[in-house]
PDB file of N, CA and C in Angstrom:
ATOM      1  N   UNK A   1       0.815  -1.197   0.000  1.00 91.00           N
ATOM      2  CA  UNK A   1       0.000   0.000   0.000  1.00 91.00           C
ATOM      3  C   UNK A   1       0.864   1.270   0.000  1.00 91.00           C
ATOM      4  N   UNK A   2       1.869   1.285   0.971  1.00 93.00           N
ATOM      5  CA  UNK A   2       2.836   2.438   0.976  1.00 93.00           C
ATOM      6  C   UNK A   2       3.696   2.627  -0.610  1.00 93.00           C
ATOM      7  N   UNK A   3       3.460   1.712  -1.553  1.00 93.00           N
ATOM      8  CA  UNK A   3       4.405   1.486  -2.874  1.00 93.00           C
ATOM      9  C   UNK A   3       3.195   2.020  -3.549  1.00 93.00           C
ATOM     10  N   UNK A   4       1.912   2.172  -3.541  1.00 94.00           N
ATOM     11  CA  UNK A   4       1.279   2.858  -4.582  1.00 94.00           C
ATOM     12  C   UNK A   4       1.108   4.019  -3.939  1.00 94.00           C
ATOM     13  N   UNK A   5       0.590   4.592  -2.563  1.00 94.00           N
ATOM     14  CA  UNK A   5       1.384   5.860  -2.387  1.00 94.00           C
ATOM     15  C   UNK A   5       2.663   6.682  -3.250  1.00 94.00           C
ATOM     16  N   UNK A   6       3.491   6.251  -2.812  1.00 93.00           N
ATOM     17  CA  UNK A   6       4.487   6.095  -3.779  1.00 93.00           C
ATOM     18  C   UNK A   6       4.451   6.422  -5.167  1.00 93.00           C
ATOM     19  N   UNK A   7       3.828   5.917  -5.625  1.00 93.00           N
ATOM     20  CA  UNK A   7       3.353   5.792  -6.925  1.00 93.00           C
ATOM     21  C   UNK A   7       2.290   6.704  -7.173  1.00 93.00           C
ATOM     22  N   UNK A   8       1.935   7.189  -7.243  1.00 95.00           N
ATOM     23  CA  UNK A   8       0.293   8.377  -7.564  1.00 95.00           C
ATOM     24  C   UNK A   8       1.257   9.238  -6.622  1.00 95.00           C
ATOM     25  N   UNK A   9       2.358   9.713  -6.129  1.00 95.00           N
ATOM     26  CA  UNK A   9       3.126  10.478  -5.279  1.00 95.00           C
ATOM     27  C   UNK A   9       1.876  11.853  -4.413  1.00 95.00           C
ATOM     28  N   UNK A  10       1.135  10.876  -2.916  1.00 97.00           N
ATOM     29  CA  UNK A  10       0.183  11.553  -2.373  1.00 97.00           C
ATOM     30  C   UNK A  10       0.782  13.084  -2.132  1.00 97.00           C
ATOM     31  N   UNK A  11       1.803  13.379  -1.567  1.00 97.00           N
ATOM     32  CA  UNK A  11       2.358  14.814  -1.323  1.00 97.00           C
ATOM     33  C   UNK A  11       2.246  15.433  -2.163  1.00 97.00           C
ATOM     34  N   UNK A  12       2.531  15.096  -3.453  1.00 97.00           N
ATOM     35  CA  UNK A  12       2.089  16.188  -4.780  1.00 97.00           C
ATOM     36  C   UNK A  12       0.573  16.482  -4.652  1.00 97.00           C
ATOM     37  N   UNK A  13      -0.094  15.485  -4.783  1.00 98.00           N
ATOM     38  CA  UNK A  13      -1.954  15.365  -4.705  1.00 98.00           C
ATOM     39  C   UNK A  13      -2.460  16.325  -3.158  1.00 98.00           C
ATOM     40  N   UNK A  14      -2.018  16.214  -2.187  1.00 98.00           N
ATOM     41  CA  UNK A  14      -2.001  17.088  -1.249  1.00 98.00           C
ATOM     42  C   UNK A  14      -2.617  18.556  -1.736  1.00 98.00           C
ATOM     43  N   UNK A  15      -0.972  18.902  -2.192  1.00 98.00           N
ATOM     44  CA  UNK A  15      -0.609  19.912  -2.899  1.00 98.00           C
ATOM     45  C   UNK A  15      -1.341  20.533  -3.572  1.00 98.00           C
ATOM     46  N   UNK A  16      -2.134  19.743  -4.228  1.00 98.00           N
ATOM     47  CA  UNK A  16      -3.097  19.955  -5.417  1.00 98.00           C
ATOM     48  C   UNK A  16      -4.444  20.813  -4.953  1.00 98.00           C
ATOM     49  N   UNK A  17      -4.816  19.694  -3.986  1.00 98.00           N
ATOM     50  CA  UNK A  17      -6.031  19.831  -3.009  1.00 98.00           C
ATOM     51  C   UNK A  17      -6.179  21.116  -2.132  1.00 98.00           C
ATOM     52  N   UNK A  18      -4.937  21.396  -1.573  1.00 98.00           N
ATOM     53  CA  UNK A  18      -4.651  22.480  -0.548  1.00 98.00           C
ATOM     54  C   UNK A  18      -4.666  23.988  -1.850  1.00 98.00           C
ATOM     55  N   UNK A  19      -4.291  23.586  -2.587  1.00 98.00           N
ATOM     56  CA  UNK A  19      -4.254  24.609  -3.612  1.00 98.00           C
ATOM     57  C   UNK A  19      -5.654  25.403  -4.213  1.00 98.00           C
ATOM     58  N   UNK A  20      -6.218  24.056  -4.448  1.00 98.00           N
ATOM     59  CA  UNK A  20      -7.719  24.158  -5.499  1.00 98.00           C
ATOM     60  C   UNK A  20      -8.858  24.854  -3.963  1.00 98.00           C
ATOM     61  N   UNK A  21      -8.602  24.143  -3.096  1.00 98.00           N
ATOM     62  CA  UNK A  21      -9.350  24.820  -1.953  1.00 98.00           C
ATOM     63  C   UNK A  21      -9.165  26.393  -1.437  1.00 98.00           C
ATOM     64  N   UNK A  22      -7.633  26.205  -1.034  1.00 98.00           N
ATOM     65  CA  UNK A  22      -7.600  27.759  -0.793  1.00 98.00           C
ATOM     66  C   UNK A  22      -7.770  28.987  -2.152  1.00 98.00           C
ATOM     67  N   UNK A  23      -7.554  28.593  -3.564  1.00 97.00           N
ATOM     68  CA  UNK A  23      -8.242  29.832  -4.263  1.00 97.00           C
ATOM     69  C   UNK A  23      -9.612  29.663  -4.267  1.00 97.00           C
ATOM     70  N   UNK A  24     -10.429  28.656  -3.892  1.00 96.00           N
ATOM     71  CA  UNK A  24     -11.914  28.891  -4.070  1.00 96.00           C
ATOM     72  C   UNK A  24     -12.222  29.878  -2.631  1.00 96.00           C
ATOM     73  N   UNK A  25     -11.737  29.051  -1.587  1.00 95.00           N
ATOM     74  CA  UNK A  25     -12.178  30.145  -0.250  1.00 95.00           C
ATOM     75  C   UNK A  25     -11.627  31.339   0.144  1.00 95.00           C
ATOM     76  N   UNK A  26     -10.109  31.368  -0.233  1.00 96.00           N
ATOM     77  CA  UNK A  26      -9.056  32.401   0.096  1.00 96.00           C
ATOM     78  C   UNK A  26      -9.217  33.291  -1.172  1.00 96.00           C
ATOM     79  N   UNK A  27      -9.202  32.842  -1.993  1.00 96.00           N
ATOM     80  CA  UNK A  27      -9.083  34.201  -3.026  1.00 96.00           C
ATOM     81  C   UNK A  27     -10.289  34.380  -3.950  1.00 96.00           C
ATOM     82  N   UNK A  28     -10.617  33.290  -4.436  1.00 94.00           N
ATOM     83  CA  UNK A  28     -11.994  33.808  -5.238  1.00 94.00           C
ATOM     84  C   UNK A  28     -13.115  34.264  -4.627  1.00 94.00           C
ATOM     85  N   UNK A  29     -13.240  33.560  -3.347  1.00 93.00           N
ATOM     86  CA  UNK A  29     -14.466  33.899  -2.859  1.00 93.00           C
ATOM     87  C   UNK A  29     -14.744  35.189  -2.393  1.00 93.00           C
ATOM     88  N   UNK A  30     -14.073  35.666  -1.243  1.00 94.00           N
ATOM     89  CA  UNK A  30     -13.521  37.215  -1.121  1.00 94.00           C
ATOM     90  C   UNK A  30     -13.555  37.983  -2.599  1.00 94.00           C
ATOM     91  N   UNK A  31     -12.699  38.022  -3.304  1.00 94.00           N
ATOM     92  CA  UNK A  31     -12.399  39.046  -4.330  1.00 94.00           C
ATOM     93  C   UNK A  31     -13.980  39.005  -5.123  1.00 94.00           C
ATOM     94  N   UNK A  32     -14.601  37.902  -5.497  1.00 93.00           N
ATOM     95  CA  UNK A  32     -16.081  38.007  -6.484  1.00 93.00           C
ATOM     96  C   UNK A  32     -16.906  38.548  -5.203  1.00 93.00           C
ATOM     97  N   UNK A  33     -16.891  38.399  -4.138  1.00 90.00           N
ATOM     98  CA  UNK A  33     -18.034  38.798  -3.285  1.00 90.00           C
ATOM     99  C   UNK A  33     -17.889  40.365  -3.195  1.00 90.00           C
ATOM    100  N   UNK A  34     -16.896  40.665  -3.233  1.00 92.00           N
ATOM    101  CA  UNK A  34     -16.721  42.467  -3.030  1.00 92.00           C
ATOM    102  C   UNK A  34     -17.267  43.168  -4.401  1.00 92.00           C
ATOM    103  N   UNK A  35     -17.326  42.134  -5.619  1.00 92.00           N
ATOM    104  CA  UNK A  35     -17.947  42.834  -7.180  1.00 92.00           C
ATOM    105  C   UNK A  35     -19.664  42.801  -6.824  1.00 92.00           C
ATOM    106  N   UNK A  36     -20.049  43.850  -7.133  1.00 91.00           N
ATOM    107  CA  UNK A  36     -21.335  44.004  -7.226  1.00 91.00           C
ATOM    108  C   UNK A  36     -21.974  44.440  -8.496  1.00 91.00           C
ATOM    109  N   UNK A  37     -23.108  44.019  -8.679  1.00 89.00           N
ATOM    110  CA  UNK A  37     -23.991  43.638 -10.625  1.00 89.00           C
ATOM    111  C   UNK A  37     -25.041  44.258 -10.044  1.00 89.00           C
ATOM    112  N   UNK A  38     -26.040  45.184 -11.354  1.00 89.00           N
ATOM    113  CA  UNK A  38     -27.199  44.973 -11.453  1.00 89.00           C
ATOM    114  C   UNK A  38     -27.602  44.350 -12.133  1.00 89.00           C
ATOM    115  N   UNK A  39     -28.559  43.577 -11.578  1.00 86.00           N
ATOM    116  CA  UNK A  39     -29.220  42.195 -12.949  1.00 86.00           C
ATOM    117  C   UNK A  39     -30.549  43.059 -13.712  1.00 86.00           C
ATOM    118  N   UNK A  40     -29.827  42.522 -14.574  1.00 87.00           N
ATOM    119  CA  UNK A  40     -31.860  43.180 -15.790  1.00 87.00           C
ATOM    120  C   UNK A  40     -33.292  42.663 -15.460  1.00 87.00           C
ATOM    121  N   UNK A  41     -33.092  41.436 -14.765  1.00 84.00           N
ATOM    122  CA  UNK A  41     -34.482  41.150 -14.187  1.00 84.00           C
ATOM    123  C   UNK A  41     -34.795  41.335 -13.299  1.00 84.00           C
ATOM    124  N   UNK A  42     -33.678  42.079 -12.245  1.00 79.00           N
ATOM    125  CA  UNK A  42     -33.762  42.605 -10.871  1.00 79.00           C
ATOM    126  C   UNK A  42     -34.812  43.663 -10.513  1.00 79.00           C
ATOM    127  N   UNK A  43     -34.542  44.427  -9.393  1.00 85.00           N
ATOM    128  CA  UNK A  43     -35.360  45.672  -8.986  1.00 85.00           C
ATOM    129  C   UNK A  43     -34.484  46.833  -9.401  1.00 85.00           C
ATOM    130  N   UNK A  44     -32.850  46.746  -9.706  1.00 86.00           N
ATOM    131  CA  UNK A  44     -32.140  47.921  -9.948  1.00 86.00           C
ATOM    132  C   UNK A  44     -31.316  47.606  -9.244  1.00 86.00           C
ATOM    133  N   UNK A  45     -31.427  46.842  -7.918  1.00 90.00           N
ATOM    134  CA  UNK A  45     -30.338  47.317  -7.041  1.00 90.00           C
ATOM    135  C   UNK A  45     -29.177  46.903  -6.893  1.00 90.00           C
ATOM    136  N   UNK A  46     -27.889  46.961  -7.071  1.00 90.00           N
ATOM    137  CA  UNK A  46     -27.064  46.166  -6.825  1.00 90.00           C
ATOM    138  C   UNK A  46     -26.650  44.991  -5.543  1.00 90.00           C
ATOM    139  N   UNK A  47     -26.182  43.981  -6.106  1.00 88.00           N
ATOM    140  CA  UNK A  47     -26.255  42.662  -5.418  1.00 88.00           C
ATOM    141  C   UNK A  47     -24.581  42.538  -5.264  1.00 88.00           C
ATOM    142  N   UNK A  48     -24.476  41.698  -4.443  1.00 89.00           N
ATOM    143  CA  UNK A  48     -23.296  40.963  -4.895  1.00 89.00           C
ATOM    144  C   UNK A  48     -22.794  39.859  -5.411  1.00 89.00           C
ATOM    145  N   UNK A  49     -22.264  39.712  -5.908  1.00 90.00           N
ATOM    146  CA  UNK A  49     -21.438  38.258  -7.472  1.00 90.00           C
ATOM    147  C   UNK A  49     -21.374  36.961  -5.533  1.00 90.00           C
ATOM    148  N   UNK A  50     -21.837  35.891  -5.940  1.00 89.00           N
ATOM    149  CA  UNK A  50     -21.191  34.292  -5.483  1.00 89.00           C
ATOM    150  C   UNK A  50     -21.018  33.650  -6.504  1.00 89.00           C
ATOM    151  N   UNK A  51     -19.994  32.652  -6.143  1.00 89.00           N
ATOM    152  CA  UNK A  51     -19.776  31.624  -6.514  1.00 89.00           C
ATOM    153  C   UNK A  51     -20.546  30.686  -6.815  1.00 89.00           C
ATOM    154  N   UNK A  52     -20.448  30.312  -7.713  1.00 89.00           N
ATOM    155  CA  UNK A  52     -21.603  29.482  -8.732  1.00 89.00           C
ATOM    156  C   UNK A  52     -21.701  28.356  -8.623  1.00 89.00           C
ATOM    157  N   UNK A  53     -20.160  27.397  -8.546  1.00 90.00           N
ATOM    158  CA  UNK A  53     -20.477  25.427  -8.127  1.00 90.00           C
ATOM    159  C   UNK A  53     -21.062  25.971  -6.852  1.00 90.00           C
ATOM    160  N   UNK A  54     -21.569  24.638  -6.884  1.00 95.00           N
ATOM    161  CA  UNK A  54     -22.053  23.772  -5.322  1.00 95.00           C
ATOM    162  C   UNK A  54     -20.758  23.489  -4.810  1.00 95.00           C
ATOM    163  N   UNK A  55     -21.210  22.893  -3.368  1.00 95.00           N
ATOM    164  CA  UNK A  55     -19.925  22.501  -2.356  1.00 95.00           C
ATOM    165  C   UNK A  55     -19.751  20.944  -3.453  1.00 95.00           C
ATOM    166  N   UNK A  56     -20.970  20.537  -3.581  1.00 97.00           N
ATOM    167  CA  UNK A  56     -20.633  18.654  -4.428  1.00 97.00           C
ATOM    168  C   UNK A  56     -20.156  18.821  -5.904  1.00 97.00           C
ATOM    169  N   UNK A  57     -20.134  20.105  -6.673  1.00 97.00           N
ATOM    170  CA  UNK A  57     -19.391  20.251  -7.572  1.00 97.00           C
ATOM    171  C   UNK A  57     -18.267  20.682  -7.442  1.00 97.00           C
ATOM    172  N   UNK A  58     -17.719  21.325  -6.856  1.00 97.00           N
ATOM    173  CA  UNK A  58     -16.457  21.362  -6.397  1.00 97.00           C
ATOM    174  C   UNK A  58     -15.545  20.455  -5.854  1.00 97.00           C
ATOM    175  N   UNK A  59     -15.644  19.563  -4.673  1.00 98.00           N
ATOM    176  CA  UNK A  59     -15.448  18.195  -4.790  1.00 98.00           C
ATOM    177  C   UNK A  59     -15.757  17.677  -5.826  1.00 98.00           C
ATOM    178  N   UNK A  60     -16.466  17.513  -6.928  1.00 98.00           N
ATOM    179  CA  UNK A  60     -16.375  16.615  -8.219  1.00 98.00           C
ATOM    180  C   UNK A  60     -15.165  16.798  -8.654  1.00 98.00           C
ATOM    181  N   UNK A  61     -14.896  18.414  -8.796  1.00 98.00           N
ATOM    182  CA  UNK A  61     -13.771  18.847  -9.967  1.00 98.00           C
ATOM    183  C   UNK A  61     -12.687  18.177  -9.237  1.00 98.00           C
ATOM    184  N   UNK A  62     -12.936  18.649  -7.785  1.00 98.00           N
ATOM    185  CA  UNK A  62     -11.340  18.548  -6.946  1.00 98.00           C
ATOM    186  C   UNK A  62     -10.694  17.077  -6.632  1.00 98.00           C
ATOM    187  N   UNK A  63     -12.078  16.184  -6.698  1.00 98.00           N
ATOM    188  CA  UNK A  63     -11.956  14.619  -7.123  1.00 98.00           C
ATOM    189  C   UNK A  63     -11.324  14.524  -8.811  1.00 98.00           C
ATOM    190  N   UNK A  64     -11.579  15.228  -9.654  1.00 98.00           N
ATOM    191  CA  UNK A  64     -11.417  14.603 -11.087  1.00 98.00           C
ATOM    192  C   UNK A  64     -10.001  15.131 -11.022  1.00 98.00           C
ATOM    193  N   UNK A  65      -9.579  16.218 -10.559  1.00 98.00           N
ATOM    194  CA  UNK A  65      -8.337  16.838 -11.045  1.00 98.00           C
ATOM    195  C   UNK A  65      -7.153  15.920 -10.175  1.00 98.00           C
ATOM    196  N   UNK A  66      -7.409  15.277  -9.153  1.00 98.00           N
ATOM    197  CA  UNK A  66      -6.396  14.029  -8.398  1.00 98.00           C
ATOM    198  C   UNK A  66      -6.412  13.232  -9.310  1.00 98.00           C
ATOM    199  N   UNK A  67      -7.619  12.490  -9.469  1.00 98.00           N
ATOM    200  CA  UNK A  67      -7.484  11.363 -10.003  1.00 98.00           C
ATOM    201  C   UNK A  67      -6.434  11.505 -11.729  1.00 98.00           C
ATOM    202  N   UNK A  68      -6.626  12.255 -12.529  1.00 98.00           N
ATOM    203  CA  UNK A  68      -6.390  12.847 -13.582  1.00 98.00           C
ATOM    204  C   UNK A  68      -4.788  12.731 -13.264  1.00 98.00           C
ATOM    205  N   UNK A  69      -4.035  13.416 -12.332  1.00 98.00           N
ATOM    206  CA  UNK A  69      -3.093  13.589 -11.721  1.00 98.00           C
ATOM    207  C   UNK A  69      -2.535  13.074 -11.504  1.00 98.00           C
ATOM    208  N   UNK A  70      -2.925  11.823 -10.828  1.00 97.00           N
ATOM    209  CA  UNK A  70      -2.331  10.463 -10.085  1.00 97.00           C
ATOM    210  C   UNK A  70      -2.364   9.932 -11.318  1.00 97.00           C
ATOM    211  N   UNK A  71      -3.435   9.624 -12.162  1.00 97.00           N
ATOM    212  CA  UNK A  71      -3.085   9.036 -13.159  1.00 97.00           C
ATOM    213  C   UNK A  71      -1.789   9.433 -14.422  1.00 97.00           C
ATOM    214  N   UNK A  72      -1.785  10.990 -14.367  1.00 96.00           N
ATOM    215  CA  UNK A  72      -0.692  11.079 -15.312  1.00 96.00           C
ATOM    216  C   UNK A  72       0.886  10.704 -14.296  1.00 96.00           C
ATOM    217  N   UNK A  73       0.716  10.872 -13.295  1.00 95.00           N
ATOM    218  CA  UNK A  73       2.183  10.208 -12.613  1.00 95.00           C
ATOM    219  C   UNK A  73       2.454   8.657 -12.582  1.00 95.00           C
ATOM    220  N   UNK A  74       1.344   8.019 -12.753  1.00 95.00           N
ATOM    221  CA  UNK A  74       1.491   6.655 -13.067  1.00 95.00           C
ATOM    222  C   UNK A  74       1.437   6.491 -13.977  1.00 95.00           C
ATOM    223  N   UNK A  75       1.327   6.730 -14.927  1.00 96.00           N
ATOM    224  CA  UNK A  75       1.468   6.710 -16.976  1.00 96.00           C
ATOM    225  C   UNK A  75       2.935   7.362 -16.966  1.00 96.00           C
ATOM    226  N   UNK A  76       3.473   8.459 -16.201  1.00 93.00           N
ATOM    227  CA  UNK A  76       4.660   8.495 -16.479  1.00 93.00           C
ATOM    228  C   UNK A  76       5.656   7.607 -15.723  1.00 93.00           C
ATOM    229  N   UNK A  77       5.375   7.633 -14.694  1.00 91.00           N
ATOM    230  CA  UNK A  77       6.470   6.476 -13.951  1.00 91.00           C
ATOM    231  C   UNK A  77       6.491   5.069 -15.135  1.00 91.00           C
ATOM    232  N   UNK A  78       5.492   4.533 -15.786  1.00 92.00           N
ATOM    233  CA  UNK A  78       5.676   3.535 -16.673  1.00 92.00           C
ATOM    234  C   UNK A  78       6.392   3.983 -17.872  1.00 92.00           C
ATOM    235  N   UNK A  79       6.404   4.746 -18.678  1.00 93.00           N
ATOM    236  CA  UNK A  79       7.385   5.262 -19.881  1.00 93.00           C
ATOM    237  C   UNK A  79       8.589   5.830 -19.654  1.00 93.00           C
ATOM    238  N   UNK A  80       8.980   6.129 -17.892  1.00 90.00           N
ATOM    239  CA  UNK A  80      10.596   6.338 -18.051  1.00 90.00           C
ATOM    240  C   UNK A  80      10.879   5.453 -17.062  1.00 90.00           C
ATOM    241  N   UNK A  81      10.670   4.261 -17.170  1.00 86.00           N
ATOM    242  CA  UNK A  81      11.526   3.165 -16.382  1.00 86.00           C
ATOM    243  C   UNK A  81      12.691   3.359 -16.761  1.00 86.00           C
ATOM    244  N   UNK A  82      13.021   3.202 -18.143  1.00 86.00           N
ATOM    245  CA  UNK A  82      14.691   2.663 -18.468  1.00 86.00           C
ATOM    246  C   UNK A  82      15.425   4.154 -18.270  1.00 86.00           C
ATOM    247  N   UNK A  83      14.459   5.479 -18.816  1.00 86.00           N
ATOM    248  CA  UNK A  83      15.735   6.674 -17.614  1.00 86.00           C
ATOM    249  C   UNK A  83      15.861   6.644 -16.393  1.00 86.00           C
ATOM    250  N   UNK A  84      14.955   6.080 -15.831  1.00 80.00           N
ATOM    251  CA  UNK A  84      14.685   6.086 -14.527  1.00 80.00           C
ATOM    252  C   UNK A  84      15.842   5.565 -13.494  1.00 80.00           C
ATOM    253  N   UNK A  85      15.666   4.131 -14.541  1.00 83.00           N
ATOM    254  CA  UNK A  85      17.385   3.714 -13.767  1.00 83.00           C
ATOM    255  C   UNK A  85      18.411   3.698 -14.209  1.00 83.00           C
ATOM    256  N   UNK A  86      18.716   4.482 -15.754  1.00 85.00           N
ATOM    257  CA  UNK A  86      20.041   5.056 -15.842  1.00 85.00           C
ATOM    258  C   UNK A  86      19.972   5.880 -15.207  1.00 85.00           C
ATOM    259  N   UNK A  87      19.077   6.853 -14.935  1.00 83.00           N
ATOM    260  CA  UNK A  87      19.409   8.389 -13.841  1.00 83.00           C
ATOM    261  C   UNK A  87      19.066   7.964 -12.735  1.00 83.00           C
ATOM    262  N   UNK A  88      19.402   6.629 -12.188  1.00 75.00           N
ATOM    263  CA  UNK A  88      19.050   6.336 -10.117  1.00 75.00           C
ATOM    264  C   UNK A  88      19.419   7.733  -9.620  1.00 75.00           C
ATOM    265  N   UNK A  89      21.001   7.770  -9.763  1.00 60.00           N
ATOM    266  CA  UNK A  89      21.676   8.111  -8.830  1.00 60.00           C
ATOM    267  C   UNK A  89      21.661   9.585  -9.183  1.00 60.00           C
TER     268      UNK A  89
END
């Protein structure tokens, strides 16, 4: 189990996760909430802009973009075996 760890390299995927989360809460969310719209079907008044996924679409993406991930590190760990261990060291 610790060898496919290893393999899909979880610390990168971490990485990923900690990333995709903090611009949705840390930076997008803040910066679109301070823009304010009038909508044409509104009353006139200005509103303010949210964020549009759901919490379960967001986890979708933030699920597809690991998996996607892990998978391209395991498609590459298989096509550079033979640099892999001329460049061990």
């Amino acid at each position: 189990m610790i060898a496919f760890f290893n393999l899909i390299r979880w610390k990168n995927l971490v990485i990923v996760i900690l990333t995709m989360v903090l611009m949705r809460y840390a930076v997008l969310g803040p910066v679109i909430g301070k823009i304010g719209v009038i909508l044409l079907s509104g009353t006139g008044e200005e509103v303010p802009m949210v964020l549009q996924f759901s919490l379960a679409d967001f986890i979708m993406l933030v699920l597809a973009t690991v998996f996607l991930t892990a998978g391209g590190y395991v498609i590459n760990d298989y096509f550079d075996i033979k640099t892999d261990l001329i460049n061990k060291f």
